[in-house]
Short mmCIF file of C-alpha atoms in Angstrom, two decimals:
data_model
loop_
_atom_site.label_atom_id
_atom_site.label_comp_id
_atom_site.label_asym_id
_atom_site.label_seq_id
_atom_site.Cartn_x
_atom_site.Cartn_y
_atom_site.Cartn_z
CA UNK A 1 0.00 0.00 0.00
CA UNK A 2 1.26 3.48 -1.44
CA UNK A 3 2.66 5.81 1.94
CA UNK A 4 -0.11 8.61 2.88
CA UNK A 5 0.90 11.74 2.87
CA UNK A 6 0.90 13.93 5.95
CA UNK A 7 -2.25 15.83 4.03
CA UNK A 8 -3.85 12.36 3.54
CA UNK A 9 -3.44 11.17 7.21
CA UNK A 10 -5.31 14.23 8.52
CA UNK A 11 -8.51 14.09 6.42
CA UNK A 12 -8.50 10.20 7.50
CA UNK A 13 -8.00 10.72 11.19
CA UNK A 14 -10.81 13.43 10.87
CA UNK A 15 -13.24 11.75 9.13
CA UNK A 16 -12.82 8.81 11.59
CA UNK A 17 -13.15 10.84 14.83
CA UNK A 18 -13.49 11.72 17.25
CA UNK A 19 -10.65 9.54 19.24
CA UNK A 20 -10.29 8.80 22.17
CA UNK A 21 -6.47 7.63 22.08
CA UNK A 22 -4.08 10.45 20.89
CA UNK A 23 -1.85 8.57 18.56
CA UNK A 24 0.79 9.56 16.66
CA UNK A 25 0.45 8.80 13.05
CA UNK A 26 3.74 9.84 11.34
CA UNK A 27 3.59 13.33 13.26
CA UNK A 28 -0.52 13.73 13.07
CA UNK A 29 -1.69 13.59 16.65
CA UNK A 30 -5.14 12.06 16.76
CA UNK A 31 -6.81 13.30 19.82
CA UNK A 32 -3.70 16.64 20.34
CA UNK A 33 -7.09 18.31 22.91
CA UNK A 34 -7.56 15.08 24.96
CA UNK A 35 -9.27 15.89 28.47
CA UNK A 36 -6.90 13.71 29.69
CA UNK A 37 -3.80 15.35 28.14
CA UNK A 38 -1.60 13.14 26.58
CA UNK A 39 -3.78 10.30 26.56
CA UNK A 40 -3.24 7.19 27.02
CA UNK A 41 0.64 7.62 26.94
CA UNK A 42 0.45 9.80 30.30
CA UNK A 43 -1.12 6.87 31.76
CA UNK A 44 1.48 4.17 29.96
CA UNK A 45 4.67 6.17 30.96
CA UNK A 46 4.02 4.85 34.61
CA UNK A 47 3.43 0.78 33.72
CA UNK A 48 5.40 0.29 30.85
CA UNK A 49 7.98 -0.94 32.81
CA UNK A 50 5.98 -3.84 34.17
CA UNK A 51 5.32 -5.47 30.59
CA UNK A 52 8.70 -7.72 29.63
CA UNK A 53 10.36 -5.22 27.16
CA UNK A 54 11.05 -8.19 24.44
CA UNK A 55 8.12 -10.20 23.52
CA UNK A 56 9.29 -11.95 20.70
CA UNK A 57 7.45 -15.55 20.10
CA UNK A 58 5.01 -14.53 22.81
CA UNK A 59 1.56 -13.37 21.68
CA UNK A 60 -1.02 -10.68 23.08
CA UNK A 61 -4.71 -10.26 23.12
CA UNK A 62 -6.00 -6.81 23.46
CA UNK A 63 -9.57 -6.57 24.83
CA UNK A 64 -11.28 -3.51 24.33
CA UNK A 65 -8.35 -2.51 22.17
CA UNK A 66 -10.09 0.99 21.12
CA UNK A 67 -8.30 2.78 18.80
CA UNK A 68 -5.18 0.44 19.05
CA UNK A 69 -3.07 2.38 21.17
CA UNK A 70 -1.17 -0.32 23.29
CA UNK A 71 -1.88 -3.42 20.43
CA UNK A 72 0.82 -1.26 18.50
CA UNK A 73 2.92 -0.71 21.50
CA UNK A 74 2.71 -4.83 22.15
CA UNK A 75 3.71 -4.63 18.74
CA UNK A 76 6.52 -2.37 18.88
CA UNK A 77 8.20 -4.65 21.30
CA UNK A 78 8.46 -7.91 19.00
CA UNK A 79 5.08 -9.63 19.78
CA UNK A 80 5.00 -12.24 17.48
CA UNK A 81 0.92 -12.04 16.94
CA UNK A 82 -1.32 -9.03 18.52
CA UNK A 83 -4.91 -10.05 18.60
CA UNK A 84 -7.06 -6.70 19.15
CA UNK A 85 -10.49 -7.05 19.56
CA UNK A 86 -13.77 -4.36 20.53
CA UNK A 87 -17.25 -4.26 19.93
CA UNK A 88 -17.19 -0.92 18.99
CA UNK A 89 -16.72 -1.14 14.63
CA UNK A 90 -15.90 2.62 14.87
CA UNK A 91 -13.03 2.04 17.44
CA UNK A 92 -11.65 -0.94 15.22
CA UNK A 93 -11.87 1.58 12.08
CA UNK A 94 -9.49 3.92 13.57
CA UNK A 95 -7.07 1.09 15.10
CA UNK A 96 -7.02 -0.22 11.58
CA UNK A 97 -6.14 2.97 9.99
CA UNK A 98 -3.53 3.15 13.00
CA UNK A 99 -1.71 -0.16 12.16
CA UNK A 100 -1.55 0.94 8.45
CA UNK A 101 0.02 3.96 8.64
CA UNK A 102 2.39 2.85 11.22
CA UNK A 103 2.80 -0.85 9.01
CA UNK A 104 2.62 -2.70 11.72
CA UNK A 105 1.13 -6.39 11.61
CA UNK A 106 -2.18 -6.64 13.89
CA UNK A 107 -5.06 -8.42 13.81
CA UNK A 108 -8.49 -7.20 14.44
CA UNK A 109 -11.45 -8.87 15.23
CA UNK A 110 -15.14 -7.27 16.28
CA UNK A 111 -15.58 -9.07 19.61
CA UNK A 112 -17.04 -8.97 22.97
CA UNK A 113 -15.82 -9.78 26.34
CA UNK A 114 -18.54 -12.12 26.95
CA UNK A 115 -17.64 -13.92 23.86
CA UNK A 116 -13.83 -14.39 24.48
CA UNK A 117 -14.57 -18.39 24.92
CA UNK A 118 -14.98 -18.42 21.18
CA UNK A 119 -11.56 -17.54 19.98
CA UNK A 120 -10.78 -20.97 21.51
CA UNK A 121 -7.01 -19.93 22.41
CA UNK A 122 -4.94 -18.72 25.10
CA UNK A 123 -2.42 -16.01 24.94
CA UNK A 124 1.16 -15.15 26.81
CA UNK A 125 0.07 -12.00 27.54
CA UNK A 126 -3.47 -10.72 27.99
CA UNK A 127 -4.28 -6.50 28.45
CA UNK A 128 -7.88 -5.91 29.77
CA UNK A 129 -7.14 -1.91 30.05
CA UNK A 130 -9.65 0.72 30.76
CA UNK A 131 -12.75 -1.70 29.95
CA UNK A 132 -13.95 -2.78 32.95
CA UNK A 133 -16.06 0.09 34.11
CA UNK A 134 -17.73 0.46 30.76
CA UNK A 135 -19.49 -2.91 31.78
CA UNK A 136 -22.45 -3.75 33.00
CA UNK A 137 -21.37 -7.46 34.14
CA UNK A 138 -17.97 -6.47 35.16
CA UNK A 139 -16.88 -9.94 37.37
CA UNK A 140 -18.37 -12.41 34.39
CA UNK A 141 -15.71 -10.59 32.61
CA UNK A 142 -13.18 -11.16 34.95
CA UNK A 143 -14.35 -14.73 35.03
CA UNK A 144 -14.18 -15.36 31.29
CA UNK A 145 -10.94 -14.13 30.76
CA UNK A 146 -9.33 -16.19 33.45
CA UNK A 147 -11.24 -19.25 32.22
CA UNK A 148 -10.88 -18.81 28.80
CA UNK A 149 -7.67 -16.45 27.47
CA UNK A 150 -5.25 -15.99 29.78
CA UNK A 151 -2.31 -18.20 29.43
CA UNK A 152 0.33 -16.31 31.54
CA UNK A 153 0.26 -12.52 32.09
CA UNK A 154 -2.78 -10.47 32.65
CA UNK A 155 -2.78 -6.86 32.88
CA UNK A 156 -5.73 -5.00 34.07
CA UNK A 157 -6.56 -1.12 34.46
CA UNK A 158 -9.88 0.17 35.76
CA UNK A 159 -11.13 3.73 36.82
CA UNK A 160 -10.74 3.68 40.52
CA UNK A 161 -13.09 5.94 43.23
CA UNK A 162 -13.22 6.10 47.04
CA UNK A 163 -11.17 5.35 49.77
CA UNK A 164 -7.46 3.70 48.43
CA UNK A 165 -6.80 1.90 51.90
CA UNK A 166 -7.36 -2.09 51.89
CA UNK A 167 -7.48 -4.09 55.40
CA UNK A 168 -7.31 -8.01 56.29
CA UNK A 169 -10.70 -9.29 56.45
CA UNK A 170 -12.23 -12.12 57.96
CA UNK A 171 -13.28 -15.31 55.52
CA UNK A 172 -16.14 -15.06 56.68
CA UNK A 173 -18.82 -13.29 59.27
CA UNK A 174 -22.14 -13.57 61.41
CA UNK A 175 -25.77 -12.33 59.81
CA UNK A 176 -25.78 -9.70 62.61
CA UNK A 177 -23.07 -7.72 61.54
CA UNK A 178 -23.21 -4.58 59.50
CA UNK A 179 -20.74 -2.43 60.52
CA UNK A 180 -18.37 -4.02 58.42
CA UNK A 181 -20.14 -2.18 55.19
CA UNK A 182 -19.71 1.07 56.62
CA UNK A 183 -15.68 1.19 56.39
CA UNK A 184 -14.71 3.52 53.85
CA UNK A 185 -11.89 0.82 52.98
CA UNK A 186 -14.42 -2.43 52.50
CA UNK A 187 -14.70 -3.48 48.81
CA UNK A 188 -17.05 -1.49 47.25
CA UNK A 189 -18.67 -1.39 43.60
CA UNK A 190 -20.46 1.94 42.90
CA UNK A 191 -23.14 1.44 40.54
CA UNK A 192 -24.03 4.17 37.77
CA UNK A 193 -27.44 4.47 36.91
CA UNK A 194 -27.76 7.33 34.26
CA UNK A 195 -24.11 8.45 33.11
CA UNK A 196 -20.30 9.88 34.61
CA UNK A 197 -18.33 12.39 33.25
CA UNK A 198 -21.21 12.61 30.40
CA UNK A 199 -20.85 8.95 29.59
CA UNK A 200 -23.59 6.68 29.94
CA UNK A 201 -21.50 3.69 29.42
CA UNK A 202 -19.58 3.71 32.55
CA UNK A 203 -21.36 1.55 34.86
CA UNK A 204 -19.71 0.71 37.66
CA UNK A 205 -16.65 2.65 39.68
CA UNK A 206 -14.58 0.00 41.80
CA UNK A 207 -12.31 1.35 44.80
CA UNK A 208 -9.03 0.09 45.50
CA UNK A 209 -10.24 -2.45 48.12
CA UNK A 210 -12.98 -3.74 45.72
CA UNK A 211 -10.65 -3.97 42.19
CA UNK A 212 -7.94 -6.25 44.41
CA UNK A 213 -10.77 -7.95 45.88
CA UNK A 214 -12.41 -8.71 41.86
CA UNK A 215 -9.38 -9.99 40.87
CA UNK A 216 -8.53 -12.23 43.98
CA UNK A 217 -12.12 -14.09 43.10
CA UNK A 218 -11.90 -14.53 39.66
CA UNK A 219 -8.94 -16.14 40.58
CA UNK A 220 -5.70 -14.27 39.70
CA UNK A 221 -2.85 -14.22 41.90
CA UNK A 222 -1.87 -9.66 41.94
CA UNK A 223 1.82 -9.91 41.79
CA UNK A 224 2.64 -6.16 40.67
CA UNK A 225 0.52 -2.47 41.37
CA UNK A 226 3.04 -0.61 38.99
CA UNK A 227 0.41 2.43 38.99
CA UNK A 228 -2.61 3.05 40.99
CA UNK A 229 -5.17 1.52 38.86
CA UNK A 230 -2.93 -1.09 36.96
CA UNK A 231 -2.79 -4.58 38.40
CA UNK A 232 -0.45 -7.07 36.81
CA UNK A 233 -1.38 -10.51 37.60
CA UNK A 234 -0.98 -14.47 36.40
CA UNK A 235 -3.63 -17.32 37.02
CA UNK A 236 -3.94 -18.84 40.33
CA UNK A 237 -6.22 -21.26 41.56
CA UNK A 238 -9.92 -20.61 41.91
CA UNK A 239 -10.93 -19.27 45.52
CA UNK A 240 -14.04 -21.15 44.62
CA UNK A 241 -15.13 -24.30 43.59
CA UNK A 242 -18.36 -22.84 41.69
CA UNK A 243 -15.80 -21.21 38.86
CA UNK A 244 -17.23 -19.01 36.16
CA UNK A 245 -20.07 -19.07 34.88
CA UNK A 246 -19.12 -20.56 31.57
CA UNK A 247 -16.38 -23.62 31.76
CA UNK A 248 -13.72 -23.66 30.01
CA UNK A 249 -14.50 -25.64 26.92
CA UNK A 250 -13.99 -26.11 23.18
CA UNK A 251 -16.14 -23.44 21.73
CA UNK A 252 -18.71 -24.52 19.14
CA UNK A 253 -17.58 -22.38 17.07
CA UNK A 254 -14.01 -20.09 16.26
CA UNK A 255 -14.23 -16.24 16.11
CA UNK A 256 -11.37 -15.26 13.43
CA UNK A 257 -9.57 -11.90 12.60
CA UNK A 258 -12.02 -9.70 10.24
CA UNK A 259 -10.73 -6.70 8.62
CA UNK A 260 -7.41 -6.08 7.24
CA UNK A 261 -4.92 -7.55 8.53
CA UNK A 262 -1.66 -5.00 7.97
CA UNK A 263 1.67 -6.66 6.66
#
């Protein structure tokens, strides 16, 4: 495919907007007024060094890639295959245009979370960034990644609210008591009802206490908090015998890459 010109790359990343990552294509910034500044390399400046450097012959799944921002940063580091996948067609139009521009060789498939059992493979590294509060079943998520995708590494960022503390608690305790709910530092999942910060698909708002305690149950093992909302973790055993909802099984059928895939 012929190189775009600068010219070419603007009326592209305009017509496809508005972004939420602020890429840079070849000097064209993407989203240059983000709310967020900088957005989402402020935020990957402070984890990057948790992610092995060199991930040749490993692969990476993406969930809820959006506009491709860390698929082509999996990318940049030798991944041998980067799987990105979102439910959003508009988001997978821009991280397609992304990957083109940039040549770099990603797949892209229109999937969601729910549905991760169908890809019927597990991957070295797994990213699960930014997603989870943008869902209305948030711990089936959890639950179908860990059964399903997650062969080694699992890296997961969500929008954290409340108090930041976390304190031992008890396996287990007595009908009578209900002080326990009233700590500002017991897990705690604030539902949304209408919309935050104008958007009406965030959903749920974890604290500190509550993400850990998510993670714990869907049975990861948190072995690294390089930044306040990032949790790198690997597959443990299940805290419970019950498991997810959905076994781990061969899926009926196989969800593959749609799109383009860039050489």
């Amino acid at each position: 495919m012929p190189k775009l010109s600068d010219d070419e790359i603007r009326e592209r990343v305009a017509a496809l907007g508005p972004w939420f990552h602020n890429l840079d294509l070849n000097g064209v910034k993407t989203a240059p007024d983000h709310f967020l500044s900088d957005y989402p390399a402020v935020k990957w400046r402070h984890f990057a060094g948790a992610i092995p450097a060199d991930l040749s012959g490993k692969s990476v799944l993406d969930i809820g890639c959006n506009a491709g921002f860390y698929s082509l940063e999996m990318k940049r580091r030798g991944a041998a295959r980067v799987l990105a996948i979102d439910y959003d067609e508009g988001y997978l139009q821009q991280a397609r245009f992304a990957a083109e521009v940039t040549g770099l060789d990603i797949e892209f498939a229109q999937l969601s979370v729910y549905d991760v059992g169908a890809l019927g493979a597990r991957f070295d590294l797994v990213l699960f960034l930014g997603v989870l509060y943008h869902l209305r079943h948030p711990l089936l998520a959890l639950d179908l990644i860990r059964e399903h995708v997650v062969g080694d590494l699992f890296v997961c960022q969500s929008m954290q609210r409340g108090d930041p503390g976390e304190e031992p608690l008890d396996q287990d305790y007595p009908f009578s008591e209900t002080a326990i709910f009233e700590r500002p530092s017991y897990p705690h999942l604030s539902f949304i009802e209408h919309r935050y910060s104008g958007d009406d698909t965030n959903w749920w708002v974890p604290n500190r206490a509550c993400m850990r305690a998510m993670l714990r149950s869907a049975g990861f093992v948190i072995e690294g908090n390089p930044e306040e909302e990032v949790y790198v973790c690997r597959p443990g055993p299940r805290p419970s015998a019950d498991g997810a909802v959905y076994p781990a099984r061969s899926p009926a059928r196989r969800i593959e890459p749609v799109g383009e895939v860039v050489a």
